[in-house]
PDB file of C-alpha atoms in Angstrom:
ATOM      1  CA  UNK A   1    -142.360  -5.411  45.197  1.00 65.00           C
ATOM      2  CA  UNK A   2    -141.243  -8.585  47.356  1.00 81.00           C
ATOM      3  CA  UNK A   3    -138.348  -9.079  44.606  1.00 83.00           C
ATOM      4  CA  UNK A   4    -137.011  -5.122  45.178  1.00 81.00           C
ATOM      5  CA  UNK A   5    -137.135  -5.254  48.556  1.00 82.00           C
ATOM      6  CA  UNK A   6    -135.084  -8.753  48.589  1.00 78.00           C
ATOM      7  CA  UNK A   7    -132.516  -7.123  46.078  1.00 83.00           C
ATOM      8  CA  UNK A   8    -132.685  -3.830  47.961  1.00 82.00           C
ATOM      9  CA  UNK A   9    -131.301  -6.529  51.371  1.00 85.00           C
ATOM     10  CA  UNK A  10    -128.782  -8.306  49.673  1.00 87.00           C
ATOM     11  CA  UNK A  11    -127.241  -5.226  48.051  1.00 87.00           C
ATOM     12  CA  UNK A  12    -126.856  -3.861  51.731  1.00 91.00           C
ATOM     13  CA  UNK A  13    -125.523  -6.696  52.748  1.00 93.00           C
ATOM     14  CA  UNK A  14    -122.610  -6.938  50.451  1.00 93.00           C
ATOM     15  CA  UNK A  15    -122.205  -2.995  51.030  1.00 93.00           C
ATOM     16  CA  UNK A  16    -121.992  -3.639  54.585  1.00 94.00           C
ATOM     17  CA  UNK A  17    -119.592  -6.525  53.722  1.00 95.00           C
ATOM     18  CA  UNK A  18    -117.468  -4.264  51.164  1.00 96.00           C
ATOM     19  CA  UNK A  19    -116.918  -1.966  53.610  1.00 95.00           C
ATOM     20  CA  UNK A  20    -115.930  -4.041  56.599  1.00 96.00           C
ATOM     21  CA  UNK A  21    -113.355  -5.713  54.347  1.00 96.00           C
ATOM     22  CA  UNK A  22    -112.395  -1.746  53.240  1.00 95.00           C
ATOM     23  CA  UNK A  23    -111.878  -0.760  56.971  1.00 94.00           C
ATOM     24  CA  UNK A  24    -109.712  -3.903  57.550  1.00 94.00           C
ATOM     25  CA  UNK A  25    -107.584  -3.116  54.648  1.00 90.00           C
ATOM     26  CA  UNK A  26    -107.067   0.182  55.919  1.00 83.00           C
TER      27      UNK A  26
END
């Protein structure tokens, strides 16, 4: 459970990351 929920926060992080770096592009 402990290893999904660490996953689940680093794959928001680079979303939130991805998408920063999208709205600077654009």
């Amino acid at each position: 459970m402990n290893v999904i929920r660490l996953w689940g926060g680093l794959g928001n992080q680079l979303f939130q990351f991805i998408f920063g770096e999208y709205i600077k592009l654009k």
